[in-house]
CSV table of C-alpha atoms and ligand atoms in Angstrom, one decimal:
chain,number,residue,atom,x,y,z
A,1,MET,CA,18.7,-2.4,9.0
A,2,GLU,CA,16.5,-5.2,10.5
A,3,LEU,CA,12.7,-4.7,10.5
A,4,ARG,CA,10.3,-5.8,13.1
A,5,LEU,CA,6.7,-5.8,11.9
A,6,TYR,CA,3.5,-6.6,13.6
A,7,ASN,CA,1.8,-9.7,12.3
A,8,THR,CA,-2.0,-9.9,12.7
A,9,LEU,CA,-1.7,-13.7,12.5
A,10,THR,CA,0.6,-14.2,15.5
A,11,ARG,CA,-0.4,-11.0,17.3
A,12,GLN,CA,3.1,-9.9,17.8
A,13,LYS,CA,6.0,-8.0,16.2
A,14,GLU,CA,8.3,-10.3,14.3
A,15,LEU,CA,11.7,-10.0,12.7
A,16,LEU,CA,11.2,-9.9,9.0
A,17,THR,CA,12.9,-12.9,7.4
A,18,PRO,CA,12.0,-13.0,3.7
A,19,ILE,CA,11.4,-16.4,2.0
A,20,HIS,CA,13.9,-15.5,-0.7
A,21,PRO,CA,16.9,-13.7,0.9
A,22,GLY,CA,17.1,-10.1,0.0
A,23,GLU,CA,13.7,-10.0,-1.7
A,24,VAL,CA,10.3,-9.3,-0.3
A,25,ARG,CA,7.1,-10.1,-2.2
A,26,MET,CA,3.9,-8.5,-1.1
A,27,TYR,CA,0.2,-8.2,-2.1
A,28,HIS,CA,-2.1,-5.4,-1.1
A,29,CYS,CA,-5.9,-5.5,-1.4
A,30,GLY,CA,-6.6,-2.6,-3.7
A,31,PRO,CA,-9.7,-0.5,-4.4
A,32,THR,CA,-13.1,-1.8,-5.5
A,33,VAL,CA,-13.4,0.4,-8.6
A,34,TYR,CA,-17.0,1.4,-8.4
A,35,GLN,CA,-16.5,4.9,-6.9
A,36,ARG,CA,-13.4,7.1,-6.7
A,37,PRO,CA,-11.6,6.0,-3.5
A,38,HIS,CA,-12.0,8.3,-0.4
A,39,ILE,CA,-9.2,9.5,1.8
A,40,GLY,CA,-9.8,6.5,4.1
A,41,ASN,CA,-9.0,4.1,1.4
A,42,TYR,CA,-5.9,6.1,0.7
A,43,ARG,CA,-4.8,5.6,4.2
A,44,ALA,CA,-4.5,1.9,3.4
A,45,PHE,CA,-2.8,2.5,0.1
A,46,LEU,CA,-0.3,5.0,1.6
A,47,PHE,CA,0.5,2.4,4.2
A,48,ALA,CA,1.3,-0.1,1.4
A,49,ASP,CA,3.6,2.6,-0.2
A,50,LEU,CA,5.3,3.4,3.1
A,51,LEU,CA,6.0,-0.3,3.7
A,52,ARG,CA,7.5,-0.7,0.3
A,53,ARG,CA,9.7,2.4,0.7
A,54,VAL,CA,10.9,1.2,4.2
A,55,LEU,CA,11.7,-2.2,2.7
A,56,GLU,CA,13.7,-0.5,0.0
A,57,LEU,CA,15.5,1.6,2.5
A,58,ALA,CA,16.4,-1.6,4.4
A,59,GLY,CA,18.0,-2.8,1.1
A,60,TYR,CA,15.4,-5.3,0.0
A,61,GLN,CA,14.3,-5.8,-3.6
A,62,VAL,CA,10.5,-5.5,-3.5
A,63,LEU,CA,7.9,-7.1,-5.7
A,64,GLN,CA,4.7,-5.3,-5.0
A,65,VAL,CA,1.2,-6.2,-6.4
A,66,MET,CA,-2.0,-4.3,-5.7
A,67,ASN,CA,-5.2,-5.6,-7.3
A,68,LEU,CA,-8.2,-3.7,-8.6
A,69,THR,CA,-11.5,-5.4,-7.6
A,70,ASP,CA,-13.8,-4.9,-10.6
A,71,VAL,CA,-16.3,-7.6,-9.9
A,72,GLY,CA,-17.6,-9.8,-7.1
A,73,HIS,CA,-17.4,-7.4,-4.1
A,74,LEU,CA,-20.9,-7.5,-2.7
A,75,VAL,CA,-22.5,-4.4,-1.0
A,76,ASP,CA,-22.5,-5.7,2.5
A,77,ASP,CA,-19.6,-8.1,2.4
A,78,ALA,CA,-22.1,-10.8,3.1
A,79,GLU,CA,-23.0,-13.5,0.7
A,80,GLU,CA,-26.2,-11.9,-0.5
A,81,GLY,CA,-26.8,-8.4,-1.8
A,82,ASP,CA,-25.7,-6.6,-4.9
A,83,ASP,CA,-22.4,-6.5,-6.5
A,84,LYS,CA,-21.0,-3.0,-5.8
A,85,LEU,CA,-20.1,-2.5,-9.5
A,86,GLU,CA,-23.5,-3.6,-10.8
A,87,ALA,CA,-25.3,-1.4,-8.2
A,88,GLN,CA,-23.3,1.6,-9.2
A,89,ALA,CA,-23.9,0.9,-12.9
A,90,ARG,CA,-27.6,0.9,-12.3
A,91,ARG,CA,-27.5,4.2,-10.3
A,92,ASP,CA,-25.4,5.9,-13.1
A,93,GLN,CA,-27.2,4.1,-15.9
A,94,LEU,CA,-23.9,3.2,-17.3
A,95,ASP,CA,-22.2,0.0,-18.4
A,96,PRO,CA,-20.2,-1.4,-15.4
A,97,TRP,CA,-17.1,-1.6,-17.7
A,98,GLN,CA,-17.3,2.1,-18.3
A,99,ILE,CA,-17.3,2.7,-14.5
A,100,VAL,CA,-14.3,0.4,-14.1
A,101,GLU,CA,-12.4,2.5,-16.6
A,102,ARG,CA,-13.4,5.9,-15.2
A,103,VAL,CA,-12.8,5.0,-11.5
A,104,SER,CA,-9.5,3.2,-12.3
A,105,ALA,CA,-8.2,6.3,-14.1
A,106,ALA,CA,-9.3,8.5,-11.1
A,107,PHE,CA,-7.5,6.1,-8.7
A,108,PHE,CA,-4.2,6.1,-10.7
A,109,ALA,CA,-4.3,9.9,-10.9
A,110,ASP,CA,-4.9,10.2,-7.1
A,111,MET,CA,-2.1,7.8,-6.4
A,112,GLU,CA,0.3,9.8,-8.5
A,113,ALA,CA,-0.8,13.0,-6.8
A,114,LEU,CA,-0.1,11.3,-3.5
A,115,ALA,CA,3.4,10.5,-4.7
A,116,VAL,CA,2.8,6.8,-4.4
A,117,LYS,CA,5.4,4.7,-6.1
A,118,PRO,CA,3.6,2.6,-8.7
A,119,ALA,CA,3.3,-1.1,-7.7
A,120,HIS,CA,4.9,-3.5,-10.1
A,121,VAL,CA,1.6,-5.0,-11.1
A,122,TYR,CA,-2.0,-3.8,-10.7
A,123,PRO,CA,-4.0,-6.9,-11.8
A,124,ARG,CA,-7.7,-6.6,-12.4
A,125,ALA,CA,-10.0,-9.4,-11.2
A,126,THR,CA,-11.8,-9.6,-14.5
A,127,ASP,CA,-8.6,-10.4,-16.3
A,128,HIS,CA,-8.0,-13.5,-14.1
A,129,ILE,CA,-11.2,-15.5,-14.4
A,130,VAL,CA,-9.3,-18.5,-15.8
A,131,GLU,CA,-7.0,-18.7,-12.7
A,132,MET,CA,-9.9,-18.3,-10.4
A,133,VAL,CA,-11.9,-21.1,-12.0
A,134,ALA,CA,-8.9,-23.4,-11.9
A,135,MET,CA,-8.6,-22.8,-8.1
A,136,VAL,CA,-12.3,-23.4,-7.5
A,137,GLU,CA,-12.1,-26.6,-9.6
A,138,ARG,CA,-9.2,-27.8,-7.5
A,139,LEU,CA,-11.1,-27.0,-4.2
A,140,LEU,CA,-14.0,-29.1,-5.6
A,141,GLU,CA,-11.6,-32.0,-6.4
A,142,GLN,CA,-10.1,-31.8,-2.9
A,143,GLY,CA,-13.5,-31.9,-1.2
A,144,HIS,CA,-13.1,-28.4,0.3
A,145,ALA,CA,-15.9,-27.0,-1.9
A,146,TYR,CA,-19.3,-28.1,-3.0
A,147,ARG,CA,-21.7,-27.2,-5.8
A,148,VAL,CA,-25.3,-26.2,-5.5
A,149,GLY,CA,-26.6,-25.7,-9.0
A,150,ASP,CA,-24.3,-23.2,-10.6
A,151,ASN,CA,-23.0,-21.9,-7.3
A,152,VAL,CA,-19.9,-23.1,-5.6
A,153,TYR,CA,-19.3,-22.7,-1.8
A,154,PHE,CA,-16.2,-23.3,0.4
A,155,ASP,CA,-16.9,-25.7,3.2
A,156,VAL,CA,-15.4,-24.0,6.3
A,157,HIS,CA,-15.6,-27.2,8.3
A,158,SER,CA,-13.1,-28.8,5.9
A,159,PHE,CA,-10.4,-26.3,7.0
A,160,PRO,CA,-9.5,-26.8,10.6
A,161,ASN,CA,-7.6,-23.6,10.9
A,162,TYR,CA,-10.5,-21.4,9.8
A,163,GLY,CA,-10.5,-18.5,12.2
A,164,LYS,CA,-6.8,-18.4,12.9
A,165,LEU,CA,-6.3,-14.8,11.5
A,166,SER,CA,-9.4,-13.1,13.0
A,167,GLY,CA,-9.8,-15.2,16.1
A,168,ASN,CA,-13.4,-16.0,15.1
A,169,ARG,CA,-14.6,-19.5,15.8
A,170,ILE,CA,-16.9,-21.3,13.4
A,171,GLU,CA,-19.4,-22.3,16.2
A,172,GLU,CA,-19.7,-18.7,17.3
A,173,LEU,CA,-20.1,-17.4,13.8
A,174,GLU,CA,-22.8,-19.9,13.2
A,175,ALA,CA,-24.6,-19.2,16.4
A,176,GLY,CA,-24.5,-15.5,15.6
A,177,ALA,CA,-25.4,-15.9,12.0
A,178,ARG,CA,-28.5,-14.0,10.9
A,179,LEU,CA,-31.3,-16.1,9.5
A,180,GLU,CA,-30.0,-16.8,6.0
A,181,ILE,CA,-32.1,-16.0,3.0
A,182,ASN,CA,-29.9,-18.4,1.2
A,183,SER,CA,-30.4,-21.8,2.7
A,184,GLU,CA,-28.5,-23.7,0.1
A,185,LYS,CA,-25.2,-23.6,2.0
A,186,LYS,CA,-24.3,-26.6,4.1
A,187,HIS,CA,-23.3,-24.4,7.0
A,188,PRO,CA,-24.1,-20.7,7.5
A,189,ALA,CA,-20.4,-19.8,7.7
A,190,ASP,CA,-19.5,-21.3,4.3
A,191,PHE,CA,-18.7,-18.7,1.7
A,192,ALA,CA,-19.2,-18.4,-2.0
A,193,LEU,CA,-16.3,-19.2,-4.4
A,194,TRP,CA,-18.4,-18.8,-7.5
A,195,LYS,CA,-21.9,-17.4,-8.0
A,196,SER,CA,-24.4,-17.5,-10.8
A,197,ASP,CA,-27.0,-14.9,-11.8
A,198,ALA,CA,-28.5,-14.5,-15.2
A,199,LYS,CA,-29.2,-10.8,-14.5
A,200,HIS,CA,-25.6,-10.0,-13.8
A,201,LEU,CA,-24.0,-7.8,-16.4
A,202,MET,CA,-20.5,-9.0,-15.8
A,203,LYS,CA,-20.6,-12.7,-16.1
A,204,TRP,CA,-18.7,-15.6,-17.6
A,205,ASP,CA,-19.6,-18.9,-19.3
A,206,THR,CA,-17.5,-21.5,-17.5
A,207,VAL,CA,-17.6,-25.2,-16.4
A,208,PHE,CA,-19.9,-24.0,-13.6
A,209,GLY,CA,-22.6,-22.6,-15.9
A,210,PRO,CA,-23.2,-19.8,-18.4
A,211,ASP,CA,-23.8,-16.8,-16.0
A,212,GLY,CA,-21.2,-17.0,-13.4
A,213,PHE,CA,-18.9,-14.5,-11.6
A,214,PRO,CA,-16.3,-15.0,-8.9
A,215,GLY,CA,-16.5,-14.5,-5.1
A,216,TRP,CA,-14.5,-11.6,-3.9
A,217,HIS,CA,-12.1,-13.7,-1.8
A,218,ILE,CA,-11.0,-16.1,-4.5
A,219,GLU,CA,-10.0,-13.2,-6.7
A,220,CYS,CA,-7.2,-12.2,-4.4
A,221,SER,CA,-6.1,-15.8,-3.7
A,222,ALA,CA,-5.7,-16.3,-7.5
A,223,MET,CA,-4.1,-13.0,-8.4
A,224,ALA,CA,-1.6,-13.2,-5.5
A,225,ARG,CA,-0.6,-16.7,-6.5
A,226,LYS,CA,-0.1,-15.8,-10.1
A,227,TYR,CA,2.2,-12.8,-9.5
A,228,LEU,CA,3.9,-13.7,-6.3
A,229,GLY,CA,4.0,-17.5,-6.2
A,230,ASP,CA,2.4,-20.0,-3.9
A,231,HIS,CA,4.1,-18.8,-0.7
A,232,PHE,CA,5.0,-15.2,-0.3
A,233,ASP,CA,6.0,-12.7,2.4
A,234,ILE,CA,3.5,-10.0,3.2
A,235,HIS,CA,-0.2,-9.4,2.6
A,236,THR,CA,-1.9,-6.2,3.6
A,237,GLY,CA,-5.3,-4.5,3.8
A,238,GLY,CA,-7.4,-2.3,6.0
A,239,GLU,CA,-8.6,-3.7,9.3
A,240,ASP,CA,-12.0,-4.6,7.8
A,241,ASN,CA,-10.3,-7.0,5.5
A,242,VAL,CA,-9.2,-9.3,8.4
A,243,PHE,CA,-12.6,-10.9,8.4
A,244,PRO,CA,-14.1,-12.3,6.2
A,245,HIS,CA,-11.9,-11.4,3.3
A,246,HIS,CA,-8.4,-12.5,4.5
A,247,GLU,CA,-9.7,-15.3,6.7
A,248,CYS,CA,-11.3,-16.8,3.6
A,249,GLU,CA,-8.3,-16.2,1.4
A,250,ILE,CA,-6.2,-18.2,3.9
A,251,ALA,CA,-8.7,-21.0,3.9
A,252,GLN,CA,-8.9,-21.3,0.1
A,253,SER,CA,-5.2,-20.8,-0.6
A,254,GLU,CA,-3.8,-23.1,2.1
A,255,SER,CA,-6.3,-25.7,1.1
A,256,VAL,CA,-5.3,-25.6,-2.6
A,257,LEU,CA,-1.6,-25.3,-1.8
A,258,GLU,CA,-1.6,-27.9,0.9
A,259,GLY,CA,1.0,-25.7,2.5
A,260,PRO,CA,1.7,-22.1,3.7
A,261,PHE,CA,0.4,-19.1,1.8
A,262,VAL,CA,1.5,-15.8,3.5
A,263,ASN,CA,4.0,-15.3,6.3
A,264,LEU,CA,3.0,-11.8,7.5
A,265,TRP,CA,-0.4,-10.2,7.6
A,266,MET,CA,-0.5,-6.5,8.1
A,267,HIS,CA,-3.6,-4.3,8.6
A,268,THR,CA,-4.1,-0.5,8.6
A,269,LYS,CA,-6.5,0.8,11.2
A,270,PHE,CA,-9.3,2.9,9.9
A,271,LEU,CA,-9.3,6.6,9.2
A,272,GLN,CA,-12.1,8.1,11.1
A,273,VAL,CA,-13.7,11.5,10.6
A,274,ASP,CA,-14.4,13.9,13.5
A,275,GLY,CA,-14.2,11.0,15.9
A,276,GLY,CA,-16.7,8.8,14.1
A,277,LYS,CA,-17.2,6.6,11.1
A,278,MET,CA,-16.6,7.9,7.6
A,279,GLY,CA,-19.4,7.3,5.2
A,280,LYS,CA,-20.9,8.4,2.0
A,281,SER,CA,-24.3,9.0,3.6
A,282,LEU,CA,-22.7,11.1,6.4
A,283,GLY,CA,-21.2,13.3,3.7
A,284,ASN,CA,-17.7,13.0,5.2
A,285,ALA,CA,-16.2,10.4,2.9
A,286,TYR,CA,-13.9,13.1,1.5
A,287,THR,CA,-11.9,12.7,-1.7
A,288,LEU,CA,-8.7,14.5,-2.6
A,289,ASP,CA,-10.8,17.0,-4.5
A,290,ASP,CA,-12.6,17.9,-1.3
A,291,LEU,CA,-9.2,18.6,0.3
A,292,SER,CA,-8.0,20.7,-2.6
A,293,LYS,CA,-11.2,22.8,-2.5
A,294,ARG,CA,-10.1,23.8,1.0
A,295,GLY,CA,-6.6,24.6,-0.2
A,296,PHE,CA,-4.8,21.4,0.9
A,297,SER,CA,-2.5,19.4,-1.4
A,298,PRO,CA,-2.4,15.6,-1.6
A,299,LEU,CA,1.1,15.9,0.0
A,300,ASP,CA,-0.4,17.6,3.0
A,301,TYR,CA,-2.7,14.6,3.4
A,302,ARG,CA,0.3,12.3,2.9
A,303,PHE,CA,2.1,14.1,5.7
A,304,LEU,CA,-0.9,13.8,8.0
A,305,MET,CA,-0.9,10.0,7.5
A,306,MET,CA,2.8,9.7,8.4
A,307,ARG,CA,2.2,11.5,11.7
A,308,GLY,CA,0.3,8.6,13.3
A,309,SER,CA,1.0,4.9,13.5
A,310,TYR,CA,-0.8,2.7,11.0
A,311,ARG,CA,-1.8,0.5,13.9
A,312,ASN,CA,-3.9,3.2,15.6
A,313,PRO,CA,-7.1,4.6,14.3
A,314,LEU,CA,-6.5,8.1,13.0
A,315,ASN,CA,-9.0,10.8,13.5
A,316,PHE,CA,-9.3,13.2,10.5
A,317,THR,CA,-10.1,16.8,11.3
A,318,TRP,CA,-9.5,19.9,9.2
A,319,GLN,CA,-7.5,21.3,12.1
A,320,ALA,CA,-5.2,18.2,12.1
A,321,LEU,CA,-4.7,18.6,8.3
A,322,GLN,CA,-3.9,22.3,8.8
A,323,GLY,CA,-1.3,21.3,11.4
A,324,ALA,CA,0.2,18.8,9.1
A,325,THR,CA,0.4,21.4,6.3
A,326,GLU,CA,2.3,23.8,8.5
A,327,ALA,CA,4.7,21.1,9.7
A,328,ARG,CA,5.3,20.0,6.1
A,329,ARG,CA,6.0,23.6,5.2
A,330,ASN,CA,8.5,23.8,8.0
A,331,LEU,CA,10.4,20.8,6.7
A,332,ASN,CA,10.4,22.1,3.2
A,333,ASP,CA,11.8,25.4,4.5
A,334,PHE,CA,14.4,23.6,6.5
A,335,ARG,CA,15.6,21.8,3.3
A,336,SER,CA,15.6,25.1,1.3
A,337,ARG,CA,17.6,26.9,4.0
A,338,LEU,CA,20.1,24.1,4.2
A,339,ALA,CA,20.5,24.0,0.4
A,340,ALA,CA,21.0,27.8,0.3
A,341,GLU,CA,23.7,27.7,2.9
A,342,ALA,CA,25.5,24.5,2.0
A,343,GLY,CA,25.1,24.3,-1.7
A,344,VAL,CA,24.2,20.7,-2.6
A,345,THR,CA,27.1,18.4,-2.0
A,346,LEU,CA,27.2,14.7,-2.3
A,347,VAL,CA,27.6,13.2,1.1
A,348,ASP,CA,28.0,9.5,1.9
A,349,LEU,CA,25.7,9.1,4.9
A,350,ASP,CA,27.3,5.8,5.7
A,351,SER,CA,30.7,7.4,6.4
A,352,LEU,CA,29.5,10.1,8.9
A,353,HIS,CA,31.1,10.4,12.2
A,354,VAL,CA,29.1,8.2,14.6
A,355,ASP,CA,28.6,11.0,17.0
A,356,SER,CA,27.7,13.7,14.6
A,357,ALA,CA,24.2,15.2,15.0
A,358,VAL,CA,23.1,14.1,11.6
A,359,ASN,CA,24.3,10.5,12.2
A,360,ARG,CA,22.5,10.4,15.5
A,361,THR,CA,19.3,11.7,13.8
A,362,ARG,CA,19.7,9.1,11.1
A,363,LEU,CA,20.1,6.3,13.6
A,364,ALA,CA,17.0,7.4,15.5
A,365,PHE,CA,15.1,7.8,12.2
A,366,GLN,CA,16.0,4.3,11.1
A,367,ALA,CA,15.4,2.7,14.6
A,368,ALA,CA,11.9,4.2,14.6
A,369,LEU,CA,11.0,2.9,11.2
A,370,SER,CA,12.5,-0.5,12.0
A,371,ASP,CA,10.2,-0.8,14.9
A,372,ASP,CA,7.0,-1.6,13.0
A,373,LEU,CA,7.2,1.6,10.9
A,374,ASN,CA,7.0,4.1,13.7
A,375,THR,CA,6.7,7.1,11.4
A,376,SER,CA,5.7,9.5,14.2
A,377,GLU,CA,9.0,8.9,16.0
A,378,ALA,CA,11.0,9.0,12.8
A,379,LEU,CA,9.4,12.3,11.9
A,380,ALA,CA,10.1,13.6,15.4
A,381,ALA,CA,13.8,12.8,15.0
A,382,LEU,CA,13.9,15.1,11.9
A,383,PHE,CA,12.2,17.9,13.8
A,384,VAL,CA,14.8,17.6,16.6
A,385,LEU,CA,17.4,18.2,13.9
A,386,ARG,CA,15.5,21.1,12.5
A,387,ASN,CA,15.2,22.7,15.9
A,388,SER,CA,18.9,22.5,16.5
A,389,PHE,CA,19.4,24.2,13.1
A,390,ILE,CA,16.9,26.9,13.9
A,391,HIS,CA,18.6,27.6,17.2
A,392,GLY,CA,22.0,27.8,15.7
A,393,LYS,CA,23.1,24.5,17.3
A,394,LEU,CA,23.8,22.6,14.2
A,395,ALA,CA,27.4,23.0,13.0
A,396,ALA,CA,27.7,24.4,9.5
A,397,ALA,CA,29.9,21.5,8.6
A,398,GLU,CA,26.9,19.3,9.0
A,399,TYR,CA,24.6,21.2,6.7
A,400,SER,CA,25.4,19.1,3.7
A,401,ALA,CA,24.9,15.9,5.6
A,402,ALA,CA,21.6,17.1,7.0
A,403,LEU,CA,20.5,17.8,3.5
A,404,ALA,CA,21.5,14.4,2.4
A,405,LEU,CA,19.6,12.9,5.3
A,406,LEU,CA,16.5,14.9,4.4
A,407,ALA,CA,16.7,13.4,0.9
A,408,GLU,CA,17.0,9.9,2.4
A,409,ALA,CA,14.1,10.5,4.7
A,410,ASP,CA,12.0,11.8,1.8
A,411,ASP,CA,12.7,8.6,-0.1
A,412,VAL,CA,10.6,7.0,2.7
A,413,PHE,CA,8.1,9.7,3.4
A,414,GLY,CA,7.7,11.2,0.0
A,415,PHE,CA,5.9,14.3,1.2
A,416,LEU,CA,8.4,17.1,0.5
A,417,ASP,CA,7.7,19.3,-2.5
A,418,PRO,CA,9.4,17.8,-5.5
A,419,VAL,CA,12.5,19.8,-6.4
A,420,ILE,CA,12.7,19.7,-10.2
A,421,ALA,CA,15.4,21.2,-12.4
A,422,GLY,CA,15.4,20.4,-16.1
A,423,GLY,CA,13.0,17.6,-15.3
A,424,LEU,CA,15.4,16.0,-12.8
A,425,THR,CA,14.6,15.6,-9.1
A,426,ASP,CA,17.3,15.8,-6.5
A,427,ALA,CA,17.1,12.0,-6.1
A,428,ALA,CA,17.5,11.5,-9.8
A,429,ILE,CA,20.5,13.7,-9.9
A,430,GLU,CA,22.1,11.9,-7.0
A,431,GLN,CA,21.5,8.6,-8.7
A,432,LEU,CA,23.1,9.9,-11.9
A,433,LEU,CA,26.1,11.0,-9.9
A,434,VAL,CA,26.5,7.7,-8.3
A,435,ALA,CA,26.3,6.0,-11.7
A,436,ARG,CA,28.9,8.5,-13.0
A,437,THR,CA,31.3,7.7,-10.1
A,438,GLU,CA,30.8,4.0,-10.7
A,439,ALA,CA,31.4,4.4,-14.5
A,440,ARG,CA,34.6,6.3,-13.8
A,441,ALA,CA,35.8,3.6,-11.3
A,442,ALA,CA,35.1,1.0,-14.0
A,443,LYS,CA,37.1,3.2,-16.5
A,444,ASP,CA,33.9,3.5,-18.6
A,445,PHE,CA,34.7,7.1,-19.6
A,446,ALA,CA,32.2,7.2,-22.4
A,447,ARG,CA,29.3,6.5,-20.0
A,448,ALA,CA,30.7,8.9,-17.4
A,449,ASP,CA,30.9,11.6,-20.1
A,450,ALA,CA,27.4,10.9,-21.3
A,451,ILE,CA,26.0,11.3,-17.7
A,452,ARG,CA,27.9,14.6,-17.4
A,453,GLU,CA,26.3,15.8,-20.6
A,454,GLU,CA,22.9,14.7,-19.5
A,455,LEU,CA,23.3,16.7,-16.3
A,456,SER,CA,24.6,19.7,-18.1
A,457,ALA,CA,21.6,19.6,-20.5
A,458,ALA,CA,19.5,19.8,-17.3
A,459,HIS,CA,21.5,22.8,-16.2
A,460,ILE,CA,23.2,21.0,-13.4
A,461,THR,CA,26.8,22.2,-12.8
A,462,LEU,CA,29.3,19.8,-11.3
A,463,GLU,CA,32.3,21.0,-9.3
A,464,ASP,CA,35.1,18.9,-7.9
A,465,THR,CA,36.1,20.5,-4.6
A,466,ALA,CA,38.4,19.6,-1.7
A,467,ASP,CA,35.2,18.5,0.1
A,468,GLY,CA,34.2,16.2,-2.7
A,469,LEU,CA,31.9,16.6,-5.7
A,470,LYS,CA,29.3,19.4,-5.5
A,471,TRP,CA,26.5,20.1,-7.8
A,472,TYR,CA,24.4,23.2,-8.4
A,473,ARG,CA,21.3,24.1,-10.3
A,474,GLY,CA,21.7,26.7,-13.0
B,1,AMP,P1,-12.6,-1.1,-1.0
B,1,AMP,O1,-12.5,-0.1,-2.1
B,1,AMP,O2,-13.9,-1.0,-0.2
B,1,AMP,O3,-12.3,-2.5,-1.5
B,1,AMP,O4,-11.4,-0.7,0.0
B,1,AMP,C1,-10.1,-0.6,-0.4
B,1,AMP,C2,-9.2,-0.6,0.8
B,1,AMP,O5,-9.5,0.5,1.7
B,1,AMP,C3,-9.4,-1.8,1.7
B,1,AMP,O6,-8.1,-2.4,2.0
B,1,AMP,C4,-10.1,-1.3,2.9
B,1,AMP,O7,-9.8,-2.1,4.1
B,1,AMP,C5,-9.5,0.1,3.0
B,1,AMP,N1,-10.4,1.1,3.8
B,1,AMP,C6,-11.7,1.3,3.6
B,1,AMP,N2,-12.1,2.3,4.4
B,1,AMP,C7,-11.0,2.7,5.1
B,1,AMP,C8,-10.8,3.7,6.2
B,1,AMP,N3,-11.8,4.5,6.6
B,1,AMP,N4,-9.6,3.8,6.7
B,1,AMP,C9,-8.5,3.0,6.2
B,1,AMP,N5,-8.7,2.1,5.2
B,1,AMP,C10,-9.9,1.9,4.7
B,2,ZN,ZN1,-8.3,-8.6,-1.4
């Protein structure tokens, strides 16, 4: 399965060719942990999860990193203004570190409720000050950065490619720059790598002075490099991250590395609400709790996100969520009815007859996902299969295969209700059965027996039939 993905940098879909064959390394800009993320933020994180799952479906080994921004993200993304964490701490009269703990816990609970596969690493900015300082020092040595007192700025004129991601030109940025309160920068478009403020609560004593804290952009450059290496495959974020955040990351990292940083930049378009902007002050920056108060589960929201392409803005309405809820229920019902009629049989989807209905659905499903993660078409293919089942047009001999295909599709979408027996999901049972078959083939009968016992303890019954191995719950 080859994947074509849209690259914000080259403004076209490209065939994914990982730097290390068979392996994809990617970094996602994660939440700024000053307030529980709203459902718009989760659109960006669900996209990251979808991308990971599609890469895994395509057979890649994935190394996935999502950071937590717990310092340095200023209120208006500009160079002045409050740090979001510090401002929140003042509002709540709390220590910023307590806020970090509380919001991070809420974030992880939400991600679990949304059935997001945990990333391999969730680095926190404040745990990587040493790496950031080292990068800033290097930029100073190279002449890409300059100090003004205890502050350090990146000189955008030192990086000829500045603007290549966003399409912004330095001259235009400078012409349009508002009159800066901070005149210590050499050029208005320069950005902070390190700042100092004695009043800051989260601050570090470093070579740049006693009261410093990092700029937001250097955080991601340093964390990505630490966990993914100098040059890696994919970096994602919401569309607002293109500029200044990712543009500045490129400038810093490519300067330090004197070479390439990221091959593919992917950005999720915003979730809007009732056709407009989502905002705290507008009272429509909903959280998962707001959804559950109206009777919707996180998986309903997850389904809604898979209905549209990540490259189009998506308009959130309660009606659209209701529609997604019903469609999700229909797919759940489809699965239950197939299971009731077919029993659950192990089917090797790779050996289906090319012309069978399930195989055709599978090809359409995979082709849609391969084309820049076209989830709405992939989903449509599943509904075509369901319709033929409902109308009695799906041959009974294909029920087991259809069920296996739904399991494969749900490995990507993750929005069906988890089916749990004795603590084992369908997918876990299938994996154990594959492991058992492999153990038997390798004549490792002790292992094969141990797996059988584990399944039996979970009340899963195995039966060797003429049609292959079948399993039942209970
Ligand atoms: P923040 O917590 O502000 O750092 O944002 C975390 C992530 O959510 C970033 O990648 C943003 O680009 C993304 N984001 C923020 N608002 C939205 C939205 N309405 N729709 C989609 N993504 C968003
Ligand atoms: Zn970032």
